[in-house]
Short mmCIF file of C-alpha atoms and ligand atoms in Angstrom, two decimals:
data_model
loop_
_atom_site.label_atom_id
_atom_site.label_comp_id
_atom_site.label_asym_id
_atom_site.label_seq_id
_atom_site.Cartn_x
_atom_site.Cartn_y
_atom_site.Cartn_z
CA MET A 75 137.89 49.45 70.47
CA ILE A 76 138.45 50.71 74.03
CA SER A 77 138.45 48.64 76.82
CA LEU A 78 138.79 49.59 80.58
CA GLN A 79 138.86 46.82 83.15
CA GLN A 80 138.51 47.42 86.68
CA VAL A 81 140.54 50.96 86.95
CA SER A 82 141.24 53.17 89.84
CA LYS A 83 143.31 56.16 90.57
CA THR A 84 144.01 57.61 94.31
CA PHE A 85 145.49 60.91 94.30
CA LYS A 86 147.78 61.15 97.02
CA ASP A 87 149.01 64.00 99.19
CA ARG A 88 150.30 65.35 102.91
CA GLY A 89 147.02 66.01 104.14
CA GLY A 90 145.47 61.91 103.00
CA SER A 91 144.14 60.43 99.55
CA PHE A 92 141.49 60.73 97.27
CA ASN A 93 139.92 58.19 95.27
CA ALA A 94 139.55 59.96 92.05
CA VAL A 95 138.30 56.51 89.84
CA GLN A 96 136.98 53.41 91.70
CA SER A 97 137.39 50.20 89.42
CA VAL A 98 135.66 51.31 86.56
CA SER A 99 134.80 49.38 84.06
CA LEU A 100 133.58 50.51 80.21
CA GLU A 101 133.73 49.00 76.74
CA VAL A 102 133.74 51.37 74.13
CA GLY A 103 133.08 49.67 70.23
CA THR A 104 134.72 50.89 67.48
CA GLY A 105 133.25 53.60 65.59
CA GLU A 106 131.05 54.72 68.54
CA ILE A 107 130.38 58.16 69.34
CA HIS A 108 130.65 57.61 73.78
CA GLY A 109 129.57 60.23 75.91
CA ILE A 110 130.83 60.53 79.66
CA ILE A 111 128.40 62.74 81.57
CA GLY A 112 128.82 63.98 85.37
CA ALA A 113 128.87 66.32 88.03
CA SER A 114 132.64 68.81 88.83
CA GLY A 115 134.70 66.33 90.58
CA ALA A 116 133.39 63.29 89.43
CA GLY A 117 136.69 61.83 88.04
CA LYS A 118 135.36 61.89 84.72
CA SER A 119 139.03 64.20 83.12
CA THR A 120 140.73 61.32 85.01
CA LEU A 121 139.01 58.73 83.31
CA LEU A 122 139.80 60.39 80.36
CA ARG A 123 143.27 60.82 80.98
CA MET A 124 143.75 56.95 81.69
CA ILE A 125 142.16 55.95 78.55
CA ASN A 126 146.04 57.35 76.61
CA VAL A 127 147.74 57.17 79.84
CA LEU A 128 148.63 60.34 80.29
CA GLU A 129 147.28 59.13 84.06
CA ARG A 130 148.86 56.38 85.23
CA PRO A 131 146.18 53.89 86.67
CA ASP A 132 147.01 51.93 89.96
CA GLN A 133 145.12 49.72 89.26
CA GLY A 134 143.43 47.61 86.59
CA LYS A 135 144.15 47.53 82.50
CA VAL A 136 143.60 49.35 79.56
CA PHE A 137 143.29 48.21 76.23
CA VAL A 138 143.13 50.79 72.51
CA GLY A 139 142.65 48.50 69.82
CA ASP A 140 144.53 45.21 70.29
CA LYS A 141 147.19 46.71 72.63
CA GLU A 142 147.53 46.91 76.34
CA LEU A 143 148.24 50.20 76.90
CA THR A 144 149.33 49.54 80.57
CA ALA A 145 151.67 47.12 79.92
CA LEU A 146 153.65 48.70 77.65
CA ALA A 147 157.08 50.56 77.81
CA THR A 148 157.36 54.47 77.70
CA ARG A 149 158.43 54.29 74.08
CA GLN A 150 156.17 51.99 72.67
CA LEU A 151 153.26 53.77 74.62
CA ARG A 152 154.35 56.68 73.06
CA LYS A 153 154.19 55.52 69.91
CA ALA A 154 150.49 53.57 70.54
CA ARG A 155 149.92 57.02 71.70
CA HIS A 156 149.92 58.98 68.28
CA SER A 157 146.54 56.68 67.36
CA ILE A 158 144.76 58.43 70.30
CA GLY A 159 143.88 62.21 69.19
CA MET A 160 143.12 64.60 72.39
CA ILE A 161 141.07 68.10 72.23
CA PHE A 162 140.59 69.89 74.97
CA GLN A 163 137.63 72.84 76.58
CA GLN A 164 140.99 75.50 75.93
CA TYR A 165 142.46 73.92 72.67
CA ASN A 166 145.68 73.57 74.16
CA LEU A 167 147.16 75.72 70.85
CA VAL A 168 150.64 76.65 71.25
CA LEU A 169 149.90 80.27 70.72
CA ASN A 170 153.50 81.22 69.15
CA ARG A 171 153.25 79.26 66.27
CA THR A 172 150.67 79.09 62.93
CA VAL A 173 147.34 77.16 62.24
CA SER A 174 149.88 75.39 60.57
CA ARG A 175 152.81 74.85 62.61
CA ASN A 176 150.59 73.82 65.72
CA ILE A 177 149.01 70.97 63.50
CA SER A 178 152.41 69.81 61.83
CA MET A 179 153.58 69.82 65.73
CA ALA A 180 152.15 66.34 66.43
CA MET A 181 153.31 64.40 63.42
CA GLU A 182 156.67 66.23 63.87
CA LEU A 183 157.13 64.05 67.25
CA ALA A 184 155.63 61.25 64.93
CA GLY A 185 158.65 61.36 62.04
CA VAL A 186 156.23 61.67 59.04
CA PRO A 187 158.71 63.63 56.36
CA LYS A 188 157.96 66.70 55.34
CA PRO A 189 156.22 66.54 52.10
CA GLU A 190 153.56 64.38 53.70
CA ARG A 191 152.83 66.79 56.63
CA LEU A 192 152.41 69.89 54.18
CA ALA A 193 150.07 67.20 52.55
CA ARG A 194 148.08 66.43 55.41
CA ILE A 195 148.29 70.00 57.08
CA ASP A 196 146.81 70.91 53.95
CA GLU A 197 144.11 68.05 53.77
CA CYS A 198 143.20 68.45 57.83
CA LEU A 199 142.66 72.04 57.04
CA ARG A 200 140.29 71.88 54.64
CA PHE A 201 138.24 69.08 56.58
CA VAL A 202 137.19 71.53 59.21
CA GLY A 203 137.04 74.21 57.02
CA LEU A 204 139.81 76.43 58.02
CA GLU A 205 142.03 76.31 54.66
CA ASP A 206 142.19 80.19 54.69
CA LYS A 207 143.41 80.47 57.86
CA ALA A 208 146.98 78.10 57.52
CA ASN A 209 149.13 81.26 58.09
CA GLN A 210 147.09 82.80 61.41
CA TYR A 211 148.44 82.82 64.92
CA PRO A 212 145.65 81.48 67.49
CA SER A 213 145.19 84.78 69.33
CA GLN A 214 143.76 86.29 65.57
CA LEU A 215 140.70 83.30 65.69
CA SER A 216 137.44 82.66 67.41
CA GLY A 217 137.00 79.88 69.88
CA GLY A 218 134.91 78.26 67.49
CA GLN A 219 138.17 78.24 64.91
CA MET A 220 140.59 77.89 67.70
CA GLN A 221 138.82 74.26 68.50
CA ARG A 222 138.57 73.30 64.70
CA VAL A 223 142.47 73.89 64.83
CA ALA A 224 142.30 71.58 67.80
CA ILE A 225 140.36 68.56 65.72
CA ALA A 226 142.84 68.97 62.36
CA ARG A 227 145.59 68.67 64.83
CA ALA A 228 144.25 65.17 66.47
CA LEU A 229 143.42 63.89 63.13
CA ALA A 230 146.44 64.65 61.62
CA ASN A 231 148.52 61.77 62.62
CA SER A 232 144.96 59.52 61.38
CA PRO A 233 143.72 58.11 65.13
CA GLN A 234 141.81 55.19 65.71
CA VAL A 235 139.88 57.43 69.25
CA LEU A 236 139.45 60.46 69.21
CA LEU A 237 139.35 61.79 73.16
CA CYS A 238 137.47 65.45 73.84
CA ASP A 239 137.63 66.58 76.87
CA GLU A 240 134.32 69.24 77.56
CA PRO A 241 134.83 69.98 74.18
CA THR A 242 132.09 72.90 73.62
CA SER A 243 132.21 74.16 77.00
CA ALA A 244 133.74 77.25 76.20
CA LEU A 245 131.47 78.05 73.36
CA ASP A 246 128.38 79.39 72.37
CA PRO A 247 125.16 77.34 71.76
CA GLN A 248 125.63 77.91 67.86
CA THR A 249 129.25 76.76 67.50
CA THR A 250 129.07 74.22 69.98
CA ALA A 251 126.51 72.81 67.35
CA ASP A 252 129.31 73.19 64.66
CA ILE A 253 131.86 71.72 66.43
CA LEU A 254 129.58 68.66 67.13
CA GLU A 255 128.80 68.49 63.49
CA VAL A 256 132.79 68.20 62.68
CA LEU A 257 133.13 65.85 65.54
CA ARG A 258 130.38 63.61 63.81
CA HIS A 259 131.93 64.25 60.33
CA VAL A 260 135.10 63.02 61.74
CA ASN A 261 133.32 59.88 63.17
CA GLN A 262 131.69 59.13 59.86
CA THR A 263 134.14 59.72 57.23
CA TYR A 264 137.49 57.96 59.40
CA GLY A 265 135.44 55.75 61.57
CA VAL A 266 137.22 57.05 64.16
CA THR A 267 135.67 56.01 67.89
CA ILE A 268 135.00 59.28 69.99
CA LEU A 269 134.88 59.85 73.31
CA ILE A 270 133.22 62.37 74.80
CA VAL A 271 133.34 64.51 78.58
CA THR A 272 130.57 66.54 79.13
CA HIS A 273 128.54 68.73 81.70
CA ASP A 274 125.97 69.34 79.25
CA MET A 275 123.28 66.65 78.36
CA ASN A 276 122.44 68.34 75.24
CA VAL A 277 126.18 67.27 73.70
CA VAL A 278 124.79 63.96 74.73
CA LYS A 279 121.35 63.48 72.85
CA ARG A 280 122.83 65.26 69.42
CA ILE A 281 125.47 62.97 69.21
CA CYS A 282 126.70 59.92 71.57
CA SER A 283 125.52 56.69 70.85
CA ARG A 284 125.27 56.29 74.55
CA VAL A 285 126.38 57.26 77.57
CA SER A 286 127.88 56.85 80.73
CA VAL A 287 126.99 58.34 84.21
CA MET A 288 129.94 59.45 86.75
CA GLU A 289 129.54 60.13 90.41
CA GLN A 290 132.30 59.90 92.19
CA GLY A 291 134.97 58.28 90.83
CA LYS A 292 132.15 55.63 89.62
CA ILE A 293 130.30 54.34 86.57
CA VAL A 294 126.82 54.22 87.92
CA ARG A 295 124.76 53.37 84.23
CA THR A 296 125.54 52.86 80.79
CA ALA A 297 122.54 53.47 78.18
CA ALA A 298 121.89 54.05 74.81
CA VAL A 299 121.54 57.38 74.35
CA ALA A 300 118.25 56.92 71.69
CA ASP A 301 116.12 55.55 74.66
CA GLY A 302 117.32 57.91 76.89
CA GLU A 303 115.97 56.63 79.80
CA GLY A 304 116.72 57.40 83.32
CA LEU A 305 119.36 60.01 82.18
CA ASP A 306 117.07 63.09 82.88
CA ASP A 307 118.56 62.94 86.50
CA ALA A 308 122.21 62.95 85.40
N1 ATP B 631 146.72 65.86 89.93
C1 ATP B 631 145.62 65.64 90.84
N2 ATP B 631 145.87 65.68 92.19
C2 ATP B 631 145.49 65.46 93.50
N3 ATP B 631 143.95 65.22 92.94
C3 ATP B 631 143.39 65.68 92.00
C4 ATP B 631 144.60 65.59 90.58
N4 ATP B 631 143.72 65.16 89.36
C5 ATP B 631 142.49 65.27 89.81
N5 ATP B 631 142.55 65.56 91.34
C6 ATP B 631 141.12 65.28 91.61
O1 ATP B 631 139.97 64.11 91.21
C7 ATP B 631 138.31 64.13 91.70
C8 ATP B 631 138.35 64.57 89.92
O2 ATP B 631 139.10 65.06 89.36
P1 ATP B 631 138.31 65.08 87.99
O3 ATP B 631 139.46 66.50 87.36
O4 ATP B 631 139.08 63.82 86.97
O5 ATP B 631 137.07 65.67 87.71
P2 ATP B 631 135.95 65.74 86.58
O6 ATP B 631 134.55 65.13 86.69
O7 ATP B 631 136.61 66.18 85.57
O8 ATP B 631 135.95 67.77 87.13
P3 ATP B 631 135.03 68.72 86.25
O9 ATP B 631 133.82 68.56 85.65
O10 ATP B 631 135.64 69.84 87.11
O11 ATP B 631 136.44 69.10 85.03
C9 ATP B 631 138.97 65.92 91.66
O12 ATP B 631 137.90 66.01 93.18
C10 ATP B 631 139.89 66.63 91.70
O13 ATP B 631 140.34 67.22 92.99
MG1 MG B 632 137.17 67.51 84.38
#
């Protein structure tokens, strides 16, 4: 479902240049939950943002489904991104909009007609267990509830892929477990392929089928999680 072929990203500024991601190749199968773990600064977020080309690789190719995203013009790329949801550590909700409007926004951008939007908002809110919060504002919610709204928003356009950047790093252990269950439920119900960036090996052990370890811009190994071999030092 996701194929990265020797992607690289170098950030340049007046002080010089920094190779944030160096010739990384990765295959993630349809329906897989794949973890990316590594120290701060290893290039995890940069790699994740290259998958939907929010960050354009300097070199290499990105395929999602049957499309090479790195070959698309801006308009086609924008359209292709509708099938890729994303969630973040800090939720990135729009604070002056209600829960419903937050979920509606992505669909508005995708041109979904209003009656369909309303039905879909209901469906997504029920899926994450927040049907009673539709008219609340983000500031009225707990962190775990805000992350559920972010997941509902990401699901609204029925994505094939969900990219998660440290989705539980701001949450306590119980809420982390709850959110991981929601993500597992997304994967099992809709067959969504999920990529999760995390610092936390427990997150990997809990829901990932495979994991890749990043060090200094490179994936140094990829392993199945069930055997977990060689991962304890990660
Ligand atoms: N827009 C940018 N401009 C310049 N340097 C950047 C930019 N984005 C990231 N970097 C650098 O690239 C490296 C990798 O950053 P990245 O955010 O991908 O790391 P990370 O593994 O996600 O770290 P963390 O676990 O702290 O989130 C870092 O050294 C960072 O300073
Ligand atoms: Mg990061």
